[in-house]
PDB file of C-alpha atoms and ligand atoms in Angstrom:
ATOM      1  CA  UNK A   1      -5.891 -14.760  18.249  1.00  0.00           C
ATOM      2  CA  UNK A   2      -2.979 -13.993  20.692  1.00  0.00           C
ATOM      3  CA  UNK A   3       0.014 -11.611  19.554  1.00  0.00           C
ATOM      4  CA  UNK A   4       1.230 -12.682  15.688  1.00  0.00           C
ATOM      5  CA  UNK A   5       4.850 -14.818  16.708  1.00  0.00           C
ATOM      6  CA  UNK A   6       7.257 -13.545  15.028  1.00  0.00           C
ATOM      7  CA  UNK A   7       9.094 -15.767  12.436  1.00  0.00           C
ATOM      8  CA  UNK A   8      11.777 -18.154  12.888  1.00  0.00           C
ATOM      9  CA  UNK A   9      14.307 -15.438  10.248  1.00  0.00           C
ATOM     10  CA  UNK A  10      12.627 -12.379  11.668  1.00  0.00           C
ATOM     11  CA  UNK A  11      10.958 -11.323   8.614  1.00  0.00           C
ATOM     12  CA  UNK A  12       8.759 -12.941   6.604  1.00  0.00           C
ATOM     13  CA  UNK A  13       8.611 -12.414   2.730  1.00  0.00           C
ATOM     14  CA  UNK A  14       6.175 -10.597   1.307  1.00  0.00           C
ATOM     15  CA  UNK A  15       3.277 -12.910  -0.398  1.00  0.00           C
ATOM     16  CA  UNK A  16       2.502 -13.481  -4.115  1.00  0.00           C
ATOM     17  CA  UNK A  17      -1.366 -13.445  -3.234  1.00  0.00           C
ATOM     18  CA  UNK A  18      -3.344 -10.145  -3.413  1.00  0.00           C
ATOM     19  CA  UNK A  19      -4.602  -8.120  -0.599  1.00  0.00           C
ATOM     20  CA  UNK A  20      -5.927  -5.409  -2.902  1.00  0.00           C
ATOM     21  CA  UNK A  21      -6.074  -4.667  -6.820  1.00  0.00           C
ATOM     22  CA  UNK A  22      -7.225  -1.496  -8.295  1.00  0.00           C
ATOM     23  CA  UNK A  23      -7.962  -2.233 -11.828  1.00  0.00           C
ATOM     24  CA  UNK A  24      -8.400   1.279 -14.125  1.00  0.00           C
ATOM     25  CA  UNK A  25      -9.317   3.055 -10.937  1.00  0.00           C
ATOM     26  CA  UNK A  26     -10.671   6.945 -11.542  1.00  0.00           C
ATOM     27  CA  UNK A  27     -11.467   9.387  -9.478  1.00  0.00           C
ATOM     28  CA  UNK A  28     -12.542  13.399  -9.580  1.00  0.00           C
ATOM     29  CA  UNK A  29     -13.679  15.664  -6.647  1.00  0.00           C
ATOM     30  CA  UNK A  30     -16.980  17.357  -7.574  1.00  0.00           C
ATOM     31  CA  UNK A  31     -16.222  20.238  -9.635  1.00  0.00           C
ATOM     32  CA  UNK A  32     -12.558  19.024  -9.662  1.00  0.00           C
ATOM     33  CA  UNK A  33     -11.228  17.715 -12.952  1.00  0.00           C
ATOM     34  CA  UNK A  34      -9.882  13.915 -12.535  1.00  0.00           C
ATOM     35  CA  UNK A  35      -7.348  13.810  -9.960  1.00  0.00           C
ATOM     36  CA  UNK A  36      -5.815  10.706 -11.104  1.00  0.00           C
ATOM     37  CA  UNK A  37      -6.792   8.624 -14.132  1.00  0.00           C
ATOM     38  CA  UNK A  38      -6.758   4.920 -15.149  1.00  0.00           C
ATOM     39  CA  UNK A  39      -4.878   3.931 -11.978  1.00  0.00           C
ATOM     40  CA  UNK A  40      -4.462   0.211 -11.803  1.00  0.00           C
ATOM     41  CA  UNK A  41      -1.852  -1.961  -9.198  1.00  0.00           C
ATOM     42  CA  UNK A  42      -1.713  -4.613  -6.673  1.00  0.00           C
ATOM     43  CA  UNK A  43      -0.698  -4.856  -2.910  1.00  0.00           C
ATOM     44  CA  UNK A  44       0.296  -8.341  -2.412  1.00  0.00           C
ATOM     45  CA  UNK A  45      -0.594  -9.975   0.958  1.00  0.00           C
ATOM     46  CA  UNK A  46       2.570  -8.622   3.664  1.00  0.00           C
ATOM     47  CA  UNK A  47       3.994  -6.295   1.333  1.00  0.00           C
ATOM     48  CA  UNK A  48       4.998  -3.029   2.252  1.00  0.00           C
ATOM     49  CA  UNK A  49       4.446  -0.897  -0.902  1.00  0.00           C
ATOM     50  CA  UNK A  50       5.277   2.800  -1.141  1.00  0.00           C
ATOM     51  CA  UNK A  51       3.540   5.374  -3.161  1.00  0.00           C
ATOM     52  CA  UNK A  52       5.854   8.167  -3.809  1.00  0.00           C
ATOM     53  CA  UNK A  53       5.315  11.354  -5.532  1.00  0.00           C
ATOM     54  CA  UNK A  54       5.293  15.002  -5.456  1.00  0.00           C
ATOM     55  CA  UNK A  55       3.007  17.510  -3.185  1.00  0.00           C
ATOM     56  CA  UNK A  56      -0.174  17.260  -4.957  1.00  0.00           C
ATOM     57  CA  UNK A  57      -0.119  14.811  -7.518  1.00  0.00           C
ATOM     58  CA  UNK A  58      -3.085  12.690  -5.440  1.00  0.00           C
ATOM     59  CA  UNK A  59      -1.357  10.062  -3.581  1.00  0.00           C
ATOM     60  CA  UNK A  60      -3.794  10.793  -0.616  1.00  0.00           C
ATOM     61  CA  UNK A  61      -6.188  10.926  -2.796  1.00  0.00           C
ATOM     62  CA  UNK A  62      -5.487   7.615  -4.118  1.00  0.00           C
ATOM     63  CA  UNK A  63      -4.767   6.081  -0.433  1.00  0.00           C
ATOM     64  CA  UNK A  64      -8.567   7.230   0.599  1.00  0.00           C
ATOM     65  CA  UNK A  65     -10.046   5.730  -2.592  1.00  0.00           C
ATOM     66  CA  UNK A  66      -8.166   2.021  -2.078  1.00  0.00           C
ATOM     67  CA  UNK A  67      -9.077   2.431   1.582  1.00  0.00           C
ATOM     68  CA  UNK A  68     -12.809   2.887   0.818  1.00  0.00           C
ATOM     69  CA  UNK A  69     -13.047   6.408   2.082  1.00  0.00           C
ATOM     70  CA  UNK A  70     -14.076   7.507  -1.505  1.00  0.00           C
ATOM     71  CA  UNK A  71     -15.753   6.146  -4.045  1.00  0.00           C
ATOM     72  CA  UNK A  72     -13.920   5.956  -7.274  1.00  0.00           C
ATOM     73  CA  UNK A  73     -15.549   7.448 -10.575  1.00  0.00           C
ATOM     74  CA  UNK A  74     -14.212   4.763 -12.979  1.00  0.00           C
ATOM     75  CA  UNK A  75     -12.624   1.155 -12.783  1.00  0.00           C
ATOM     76  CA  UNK A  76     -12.759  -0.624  -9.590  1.00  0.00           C
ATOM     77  CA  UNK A  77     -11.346  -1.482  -5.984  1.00  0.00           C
ATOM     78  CA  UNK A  78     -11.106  -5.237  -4.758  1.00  0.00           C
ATOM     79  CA  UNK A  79     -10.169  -6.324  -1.137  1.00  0.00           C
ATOM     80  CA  UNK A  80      -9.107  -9.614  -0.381  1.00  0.00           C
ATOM     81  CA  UNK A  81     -11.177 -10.749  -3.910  1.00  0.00           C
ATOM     82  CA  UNK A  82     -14.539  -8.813  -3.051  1.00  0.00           C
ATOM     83  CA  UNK A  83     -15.039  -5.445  -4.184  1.00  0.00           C
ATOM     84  CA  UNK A  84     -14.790  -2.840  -1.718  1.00  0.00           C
ATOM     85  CA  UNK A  85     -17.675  -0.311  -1.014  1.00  0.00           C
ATOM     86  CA  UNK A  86     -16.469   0.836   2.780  1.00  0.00           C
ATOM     87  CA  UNK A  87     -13.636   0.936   4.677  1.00  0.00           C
ATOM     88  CA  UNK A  88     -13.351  -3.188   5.160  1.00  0.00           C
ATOM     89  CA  UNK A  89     -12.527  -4.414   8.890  1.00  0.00           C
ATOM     90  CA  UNK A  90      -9.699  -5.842   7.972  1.00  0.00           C
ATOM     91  CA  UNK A  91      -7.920  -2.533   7.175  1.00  0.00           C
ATOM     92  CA  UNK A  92      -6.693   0.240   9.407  1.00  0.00           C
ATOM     93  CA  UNK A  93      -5.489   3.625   8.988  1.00  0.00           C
ATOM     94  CA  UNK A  94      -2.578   6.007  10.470  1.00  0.00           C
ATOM     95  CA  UNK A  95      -2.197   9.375   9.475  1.00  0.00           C
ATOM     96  CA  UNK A  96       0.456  12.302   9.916  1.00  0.00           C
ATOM     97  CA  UNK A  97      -1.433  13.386  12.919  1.00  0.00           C
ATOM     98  CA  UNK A  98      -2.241  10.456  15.791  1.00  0.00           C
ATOM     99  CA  UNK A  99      -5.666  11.871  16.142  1.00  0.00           C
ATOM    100  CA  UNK A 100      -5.943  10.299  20.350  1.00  0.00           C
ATOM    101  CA  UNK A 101      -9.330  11.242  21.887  1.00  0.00           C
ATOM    102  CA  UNK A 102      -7.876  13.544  24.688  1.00  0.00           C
ATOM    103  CA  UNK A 103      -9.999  11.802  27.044  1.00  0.00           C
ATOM    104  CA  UNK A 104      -9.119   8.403  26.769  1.00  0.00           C
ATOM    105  CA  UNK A 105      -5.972   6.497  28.285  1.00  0.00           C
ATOM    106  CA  UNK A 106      -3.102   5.228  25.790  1.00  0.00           C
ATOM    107  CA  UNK A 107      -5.001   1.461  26.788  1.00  0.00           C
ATOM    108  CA  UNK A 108      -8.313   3.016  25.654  1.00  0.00           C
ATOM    109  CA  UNK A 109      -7.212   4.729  22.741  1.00  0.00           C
ATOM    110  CA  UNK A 110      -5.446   1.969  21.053  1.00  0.00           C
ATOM    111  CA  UNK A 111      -8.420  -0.383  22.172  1.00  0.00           C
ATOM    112  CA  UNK A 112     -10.413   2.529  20.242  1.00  0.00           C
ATOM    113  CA  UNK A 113     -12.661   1.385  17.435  1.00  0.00           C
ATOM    114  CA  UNK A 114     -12.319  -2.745  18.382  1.00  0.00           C
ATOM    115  CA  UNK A 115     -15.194  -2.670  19.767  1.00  0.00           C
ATOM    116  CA  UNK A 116     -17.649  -1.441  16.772  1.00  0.00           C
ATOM    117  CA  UNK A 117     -19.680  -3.197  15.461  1.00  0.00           C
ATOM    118  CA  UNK A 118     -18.249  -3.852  11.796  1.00  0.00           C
ATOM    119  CA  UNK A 119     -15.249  -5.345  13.546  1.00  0.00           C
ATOM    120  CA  UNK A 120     -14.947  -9.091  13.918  1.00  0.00           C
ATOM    121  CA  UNK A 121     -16.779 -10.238  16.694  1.00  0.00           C
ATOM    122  CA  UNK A 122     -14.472 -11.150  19.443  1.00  0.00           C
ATOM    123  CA  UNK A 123     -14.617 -11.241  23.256  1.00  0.00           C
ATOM    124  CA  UNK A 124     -13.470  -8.585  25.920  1.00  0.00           C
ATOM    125  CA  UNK A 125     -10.165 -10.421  27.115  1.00  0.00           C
ATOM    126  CA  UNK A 126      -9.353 -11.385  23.461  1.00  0.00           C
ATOM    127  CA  UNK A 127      -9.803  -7.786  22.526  1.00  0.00           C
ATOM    128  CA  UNK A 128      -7.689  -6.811  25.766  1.00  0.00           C
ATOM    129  CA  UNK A 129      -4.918  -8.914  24.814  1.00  0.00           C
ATOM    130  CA  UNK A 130      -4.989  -7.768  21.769  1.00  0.00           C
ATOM    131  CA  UNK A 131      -4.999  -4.097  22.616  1.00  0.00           C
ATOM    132  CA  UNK A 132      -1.581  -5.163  25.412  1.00  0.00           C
ATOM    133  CA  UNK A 133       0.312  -7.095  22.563  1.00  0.00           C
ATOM    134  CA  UNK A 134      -0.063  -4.430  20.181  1.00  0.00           C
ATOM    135  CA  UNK A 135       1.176  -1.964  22.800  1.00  0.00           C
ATOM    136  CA  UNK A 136       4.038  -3.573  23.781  1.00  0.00           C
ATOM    137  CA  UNK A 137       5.335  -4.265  20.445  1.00  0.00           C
ATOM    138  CA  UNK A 138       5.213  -0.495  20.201  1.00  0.00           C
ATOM    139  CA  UNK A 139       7.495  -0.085  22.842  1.00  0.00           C
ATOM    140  CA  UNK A 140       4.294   1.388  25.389  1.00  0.00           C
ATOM    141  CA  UNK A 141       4.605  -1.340  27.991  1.00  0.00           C
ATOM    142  CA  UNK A 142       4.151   0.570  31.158  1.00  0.00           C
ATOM    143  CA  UNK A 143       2.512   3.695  29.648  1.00  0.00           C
ATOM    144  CA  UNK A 144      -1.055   2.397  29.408  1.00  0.00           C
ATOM    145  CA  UNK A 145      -2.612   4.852  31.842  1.00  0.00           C
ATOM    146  CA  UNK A 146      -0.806   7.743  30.150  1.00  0.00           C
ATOM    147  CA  UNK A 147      -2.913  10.212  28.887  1.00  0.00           C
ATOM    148  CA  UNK A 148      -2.303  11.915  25.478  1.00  0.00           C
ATOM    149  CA  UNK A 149      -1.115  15.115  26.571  1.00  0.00           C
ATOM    150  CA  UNK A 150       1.509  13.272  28.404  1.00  0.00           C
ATOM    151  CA  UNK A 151       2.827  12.051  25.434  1.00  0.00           C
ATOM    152  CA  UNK A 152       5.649  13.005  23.366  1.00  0.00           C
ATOM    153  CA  UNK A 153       5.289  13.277  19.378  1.00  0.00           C
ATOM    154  CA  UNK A 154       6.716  10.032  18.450  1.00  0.00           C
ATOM    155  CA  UNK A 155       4.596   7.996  21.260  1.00  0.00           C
ATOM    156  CA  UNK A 156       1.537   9.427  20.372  1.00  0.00           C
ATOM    157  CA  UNK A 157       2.172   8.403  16.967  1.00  0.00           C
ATOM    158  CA  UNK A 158       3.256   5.045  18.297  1.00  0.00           C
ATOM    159  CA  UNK A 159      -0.167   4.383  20.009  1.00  0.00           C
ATOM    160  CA  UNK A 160      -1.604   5.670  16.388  1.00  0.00           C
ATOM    161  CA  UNK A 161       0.293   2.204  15.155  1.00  0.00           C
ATOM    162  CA  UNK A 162      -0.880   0.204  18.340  1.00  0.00           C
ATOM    163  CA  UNK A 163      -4.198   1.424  17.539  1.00  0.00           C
ATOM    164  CA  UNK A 164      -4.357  -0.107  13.691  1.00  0.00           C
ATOM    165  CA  UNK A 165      -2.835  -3.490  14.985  1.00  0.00           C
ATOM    166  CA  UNK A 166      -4.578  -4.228  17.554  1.00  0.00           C
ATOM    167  CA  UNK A 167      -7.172  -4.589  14.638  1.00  0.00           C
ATOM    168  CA  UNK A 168      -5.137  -7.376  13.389  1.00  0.00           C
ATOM    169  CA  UNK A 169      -5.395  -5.896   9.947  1.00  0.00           C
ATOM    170  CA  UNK A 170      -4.366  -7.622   6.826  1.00  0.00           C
ATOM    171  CA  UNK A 171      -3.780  -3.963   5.221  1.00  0.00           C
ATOM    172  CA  UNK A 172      -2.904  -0.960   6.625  1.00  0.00           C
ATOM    173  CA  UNK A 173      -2.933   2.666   4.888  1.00  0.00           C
ATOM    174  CA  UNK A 174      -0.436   4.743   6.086  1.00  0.00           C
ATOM    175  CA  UNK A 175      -0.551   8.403   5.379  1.00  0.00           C
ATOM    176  CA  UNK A 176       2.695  10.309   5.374  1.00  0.00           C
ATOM    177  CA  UNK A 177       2.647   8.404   9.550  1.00  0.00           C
ATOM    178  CA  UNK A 178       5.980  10.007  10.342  1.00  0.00           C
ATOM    179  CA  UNK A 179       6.448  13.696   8.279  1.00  0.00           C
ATOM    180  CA  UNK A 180       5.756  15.761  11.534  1.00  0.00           C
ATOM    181  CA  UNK A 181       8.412  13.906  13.900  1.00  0.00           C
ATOM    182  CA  UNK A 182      11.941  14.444  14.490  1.00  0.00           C
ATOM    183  CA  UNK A 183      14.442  12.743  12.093  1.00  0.00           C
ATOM    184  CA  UNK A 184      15.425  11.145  14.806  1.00  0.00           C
ATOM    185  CA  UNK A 185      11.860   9.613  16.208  1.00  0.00           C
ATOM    186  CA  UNK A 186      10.986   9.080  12.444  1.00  0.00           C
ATOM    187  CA  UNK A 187      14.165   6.878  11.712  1.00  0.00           C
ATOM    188  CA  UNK A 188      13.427   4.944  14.803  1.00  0.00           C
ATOM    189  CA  UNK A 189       9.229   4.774  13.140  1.00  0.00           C
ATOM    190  CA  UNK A 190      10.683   3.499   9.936  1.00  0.00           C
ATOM    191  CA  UNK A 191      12.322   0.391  12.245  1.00  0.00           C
ATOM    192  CA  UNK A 192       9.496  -0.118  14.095  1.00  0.00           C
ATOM    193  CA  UNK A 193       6.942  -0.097  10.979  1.00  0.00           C
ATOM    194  CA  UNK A 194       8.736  -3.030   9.483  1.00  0.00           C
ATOM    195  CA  UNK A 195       9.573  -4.965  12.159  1.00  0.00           C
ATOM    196  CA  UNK A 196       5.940  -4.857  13.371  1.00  0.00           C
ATOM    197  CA  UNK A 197       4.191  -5.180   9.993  1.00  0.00           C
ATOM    198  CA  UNK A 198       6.444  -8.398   9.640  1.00  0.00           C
ATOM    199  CA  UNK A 199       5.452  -9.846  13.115  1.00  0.00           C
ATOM    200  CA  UNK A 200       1.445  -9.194  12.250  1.00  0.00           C
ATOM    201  CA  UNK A 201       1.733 -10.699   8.757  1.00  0.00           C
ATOM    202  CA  UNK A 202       0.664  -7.258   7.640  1.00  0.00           C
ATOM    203  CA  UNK A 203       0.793  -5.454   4.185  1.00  0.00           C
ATOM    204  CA  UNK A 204       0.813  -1.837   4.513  1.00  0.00           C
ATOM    205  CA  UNK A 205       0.338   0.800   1.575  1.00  0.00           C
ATOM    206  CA  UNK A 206       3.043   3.900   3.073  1.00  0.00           C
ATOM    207  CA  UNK A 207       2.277   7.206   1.031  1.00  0.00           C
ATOM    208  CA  UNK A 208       5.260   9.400   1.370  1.00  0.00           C
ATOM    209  CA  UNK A 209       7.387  12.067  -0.415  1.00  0.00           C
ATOM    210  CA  UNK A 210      10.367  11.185   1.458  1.00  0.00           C
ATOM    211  CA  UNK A 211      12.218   9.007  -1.363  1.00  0.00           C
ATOM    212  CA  UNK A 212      14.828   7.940   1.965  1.00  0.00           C
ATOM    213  CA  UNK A 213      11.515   6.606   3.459  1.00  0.00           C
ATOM    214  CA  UNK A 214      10.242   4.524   0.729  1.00  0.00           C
ATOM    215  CA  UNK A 215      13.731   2.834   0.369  1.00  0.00           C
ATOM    216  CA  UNK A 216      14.518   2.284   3.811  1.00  0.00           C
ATOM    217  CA  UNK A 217      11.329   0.117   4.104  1.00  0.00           C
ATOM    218  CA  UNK A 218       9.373  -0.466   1.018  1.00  0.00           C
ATOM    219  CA  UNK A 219       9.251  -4.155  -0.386  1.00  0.00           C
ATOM    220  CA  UNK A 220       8.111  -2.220  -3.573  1.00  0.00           C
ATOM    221  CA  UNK A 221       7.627   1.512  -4.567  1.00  0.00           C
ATOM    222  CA  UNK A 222       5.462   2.917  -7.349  1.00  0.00           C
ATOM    223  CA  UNK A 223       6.205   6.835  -8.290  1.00  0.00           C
ATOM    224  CA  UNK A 224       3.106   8.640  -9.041  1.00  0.00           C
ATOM    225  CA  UNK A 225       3.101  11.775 -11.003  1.00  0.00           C
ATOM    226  CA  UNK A 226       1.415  14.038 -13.548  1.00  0.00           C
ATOM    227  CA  UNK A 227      -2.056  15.752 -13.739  1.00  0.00           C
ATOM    228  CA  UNK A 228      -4.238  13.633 -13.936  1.00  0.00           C
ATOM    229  CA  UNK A 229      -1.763  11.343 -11.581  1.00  0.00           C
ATOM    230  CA  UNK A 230      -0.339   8.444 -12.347  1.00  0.00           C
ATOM    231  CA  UNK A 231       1.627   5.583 -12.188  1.00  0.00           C
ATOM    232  CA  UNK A 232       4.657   6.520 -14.090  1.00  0.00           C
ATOM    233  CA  UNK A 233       7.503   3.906 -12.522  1.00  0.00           C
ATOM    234  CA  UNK A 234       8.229   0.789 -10.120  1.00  0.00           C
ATOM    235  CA  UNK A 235      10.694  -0.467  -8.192  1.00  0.00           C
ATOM    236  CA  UNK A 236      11.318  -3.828  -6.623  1.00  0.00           C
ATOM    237  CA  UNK A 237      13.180  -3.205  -3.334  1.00  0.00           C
ATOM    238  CA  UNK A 238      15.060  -6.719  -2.332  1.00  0.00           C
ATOM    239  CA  UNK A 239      18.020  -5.183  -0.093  1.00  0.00           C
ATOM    240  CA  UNK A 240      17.623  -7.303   3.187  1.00  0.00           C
ATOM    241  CA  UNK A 241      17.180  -5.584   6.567  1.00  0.00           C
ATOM    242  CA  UNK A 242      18.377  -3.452   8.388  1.00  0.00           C
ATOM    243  CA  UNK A 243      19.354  -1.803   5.016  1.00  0.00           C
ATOM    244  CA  UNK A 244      21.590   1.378   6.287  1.00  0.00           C
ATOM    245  CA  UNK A 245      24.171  -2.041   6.148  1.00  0.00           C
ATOM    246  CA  UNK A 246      23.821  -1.516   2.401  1.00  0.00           C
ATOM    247  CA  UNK A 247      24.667   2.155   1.893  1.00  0.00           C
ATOM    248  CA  UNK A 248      25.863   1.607  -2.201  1.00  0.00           C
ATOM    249  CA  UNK A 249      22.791  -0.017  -2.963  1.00  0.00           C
ATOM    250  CA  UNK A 250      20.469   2.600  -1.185  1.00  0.00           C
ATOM    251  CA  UNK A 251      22.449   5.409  -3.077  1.00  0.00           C
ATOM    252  CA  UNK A 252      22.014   3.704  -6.392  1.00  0.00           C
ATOM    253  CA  UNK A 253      18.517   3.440  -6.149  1.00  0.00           C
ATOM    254  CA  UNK A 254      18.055   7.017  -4.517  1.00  0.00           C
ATOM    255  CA  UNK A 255      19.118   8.331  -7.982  1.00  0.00           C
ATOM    256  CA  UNK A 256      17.480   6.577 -10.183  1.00  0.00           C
ATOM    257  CA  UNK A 257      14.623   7.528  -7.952  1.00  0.00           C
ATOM    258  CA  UNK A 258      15.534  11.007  -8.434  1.00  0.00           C
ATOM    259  CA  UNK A 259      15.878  10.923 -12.215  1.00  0.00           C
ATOM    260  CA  UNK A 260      12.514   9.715 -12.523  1.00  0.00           C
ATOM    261  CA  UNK A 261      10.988  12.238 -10.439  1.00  0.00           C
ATOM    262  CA  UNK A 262      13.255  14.611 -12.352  1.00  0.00           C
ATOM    263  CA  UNK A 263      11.970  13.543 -16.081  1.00  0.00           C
ATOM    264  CA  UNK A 264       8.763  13.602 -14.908  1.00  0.00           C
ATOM    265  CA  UNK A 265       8.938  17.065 -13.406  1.00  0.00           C
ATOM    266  CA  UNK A 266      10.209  17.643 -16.557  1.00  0.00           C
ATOM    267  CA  UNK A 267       7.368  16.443 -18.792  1.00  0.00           C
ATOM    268  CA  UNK A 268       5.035  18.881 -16.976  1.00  0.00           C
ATOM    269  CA  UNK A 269       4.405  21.896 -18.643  1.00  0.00           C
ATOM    270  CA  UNK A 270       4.770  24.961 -16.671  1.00  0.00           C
ATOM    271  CA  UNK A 271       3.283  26.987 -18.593  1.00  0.00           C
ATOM    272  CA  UNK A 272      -0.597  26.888 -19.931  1.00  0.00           C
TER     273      UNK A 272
HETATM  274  N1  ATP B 301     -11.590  17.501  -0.758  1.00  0.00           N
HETATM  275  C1  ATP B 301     -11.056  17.980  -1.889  1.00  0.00           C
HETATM  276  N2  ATP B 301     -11.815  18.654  -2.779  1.00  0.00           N
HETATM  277  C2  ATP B 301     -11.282  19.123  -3.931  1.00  0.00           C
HETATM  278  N3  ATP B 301     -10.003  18.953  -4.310  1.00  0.00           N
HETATM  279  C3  ATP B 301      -9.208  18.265  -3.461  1.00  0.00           C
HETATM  280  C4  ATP B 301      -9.675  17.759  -2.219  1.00  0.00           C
HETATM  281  N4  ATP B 301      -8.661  17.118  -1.597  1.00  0.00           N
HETATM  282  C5  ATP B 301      -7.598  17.244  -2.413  1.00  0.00           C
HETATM  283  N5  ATP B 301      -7.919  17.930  -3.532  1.00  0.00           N
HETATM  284  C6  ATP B 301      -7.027  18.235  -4.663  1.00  0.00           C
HETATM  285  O1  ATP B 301      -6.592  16.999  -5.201  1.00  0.00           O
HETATM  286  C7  ATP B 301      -5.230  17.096  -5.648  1.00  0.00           C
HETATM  287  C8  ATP B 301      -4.448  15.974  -5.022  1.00  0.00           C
HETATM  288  O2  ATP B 301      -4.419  16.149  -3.616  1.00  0.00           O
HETATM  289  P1  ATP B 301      -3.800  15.078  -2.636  1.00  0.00           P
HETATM  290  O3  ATP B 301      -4.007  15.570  -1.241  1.00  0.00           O
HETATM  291  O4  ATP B 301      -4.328  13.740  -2.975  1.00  0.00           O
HETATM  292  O5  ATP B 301      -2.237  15.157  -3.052  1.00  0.00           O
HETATM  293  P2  ATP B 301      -0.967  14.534  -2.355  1.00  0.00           P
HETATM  294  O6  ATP B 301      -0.161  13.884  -3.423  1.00  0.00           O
HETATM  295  O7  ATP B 301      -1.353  13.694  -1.196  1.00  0.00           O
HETATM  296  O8  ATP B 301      -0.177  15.823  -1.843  1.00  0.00           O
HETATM  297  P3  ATP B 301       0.757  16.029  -0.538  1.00  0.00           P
HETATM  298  O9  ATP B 301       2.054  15.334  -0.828  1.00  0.00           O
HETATM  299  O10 ATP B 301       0.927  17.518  -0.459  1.00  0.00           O
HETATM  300  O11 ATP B 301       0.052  15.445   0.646  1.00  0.00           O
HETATM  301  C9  ATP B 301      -4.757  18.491  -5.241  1.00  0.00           C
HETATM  302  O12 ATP B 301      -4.813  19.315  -6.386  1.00  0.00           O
HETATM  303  C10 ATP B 301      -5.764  18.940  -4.220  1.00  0.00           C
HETATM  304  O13 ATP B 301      -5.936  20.323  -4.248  1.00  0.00           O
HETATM  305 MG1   MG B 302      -1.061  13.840   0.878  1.00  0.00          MG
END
């Protein structure tokens, strides 16, 4: 498949089919107690949903069990329908750092990991065009033959993205992708993130702490909290794009963002 086109409004909606469920999901380090407990949601097929919650409440966690990095103690993990025992080829990750093999070119390090062999078979010019389309939608047209040290912050982080969809992936996992850039570069991330996701029919799970984040680009964000974690609240995020045009409705959710977070802080005893 060439580059996804994008659609006729610029956006498409987010589906009503699943991409993922996690039905009563558990999960404990050894000789950790459970980190989270009885976790259960959906990621619907091109929805961006954002997991928000404090430092340490086992959102990553959480992100490495539904992306088949972990196994889960209890319940259980389903991808596209099947259950999921590995990281599925259809799924890609990007994490707070870019993590570029130093030795490859930007071309080569976005065209990193397309050509193993639990990835779709497809041939060398499909995978090349693939690798080109995802790189200029980044905004790296020109810098193929860069090499990583020549590379600021924010375009290292930008042939991360390239990197996950020139997979094609119907779900990507995004860890915190933008925490250690400028607020600048990360507000410029946050654009790109959507419009891309949209143009590759993509769903993405975003794990943040940044509550601006989630509502700038979430379709949906769940608030995790507690020890074990868990899914405490939800919001439904329908303000249309580019939504800084909507700065009363982004202010009003912001706080009732904030007084969740702030009961549930509150419900945790600090004290043994
Ligand atoms: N490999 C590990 N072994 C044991 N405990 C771990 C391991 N990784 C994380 N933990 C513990 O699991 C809990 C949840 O950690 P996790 O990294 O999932 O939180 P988080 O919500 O992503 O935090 P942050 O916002 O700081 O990234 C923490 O108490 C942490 O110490
Ligand atoms: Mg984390």
């Amino acid at each position: 498949m060439n580059a996804p086109q994008s659609l006729a409004s610029g956006l498409a909606p987010p589906g009503t089919e699943t991409a993922l469920s996690a039905e009563s999901v558990s999960f404990a380090y050894a000789g950790t107690g459970p980190i989270f407990d009885q976790v259960s949601l959906t990621i619907r097929r091109r929805e961006i949903l954002c997991l928000l919650g404090g430092s340490g409440c086992g959102k990553s966690t959480l992100l490495r069990v539904l992306a088949g990095l972990e196994t889960p103690s209890a319940g259980r993990v389903r991808f596209l329908g099947q259950p999921l025992a590995r990281p599925h080829p259809r799924s890609a990750l990007v994490f707070q750092q870019a993590s570029l093999l130093p030795w490859l070119n930007v071309f080569d390090n976005a065209r990193f990991g397309l050509d193993f062999k639990h990835q779709p078979a497809t041939d060398a010019d499909t995978r090349r065009v693939r690798v080109q389309a995802a790189l200029d939608a980044v905004g790296l047209s020109g810098r193929e033959q860069a090499w990583p040290a020549q590379l600021s912050g924010g375009q290292a982080q930008r042939v991360a993205l390239a990197r996950a969809l020139a997979r094609e992936p119907e779900l990507l996992f995004a860890d915190e992708p933008f925490s250690a850039l400028d607020a600048i570069t990360r507000a410029e991330m946050q654009s790109l993130l959507v419009e891309v996701v949209h143009r590759w029919h993509a769903a993405v799970l975003l794990v943040t702490h940044d509550i601006d984040e989630a509502i700038l680009v979430a379709d949906r964000i769940l608030l995790m909290s507690g020890q074990p974690g868990r899914i405490s609240h939800e919001w439904p995020v329908d303000i249309p794009h580019p939504r800084e045009r909507h700065p009363a409705t982004l202010t009003a959710l912001r706080l009732q963002i904030l007084a969740a977070l702030r009961e549930n802080t509150a419900a945790i005893p600090t004290h043994p």
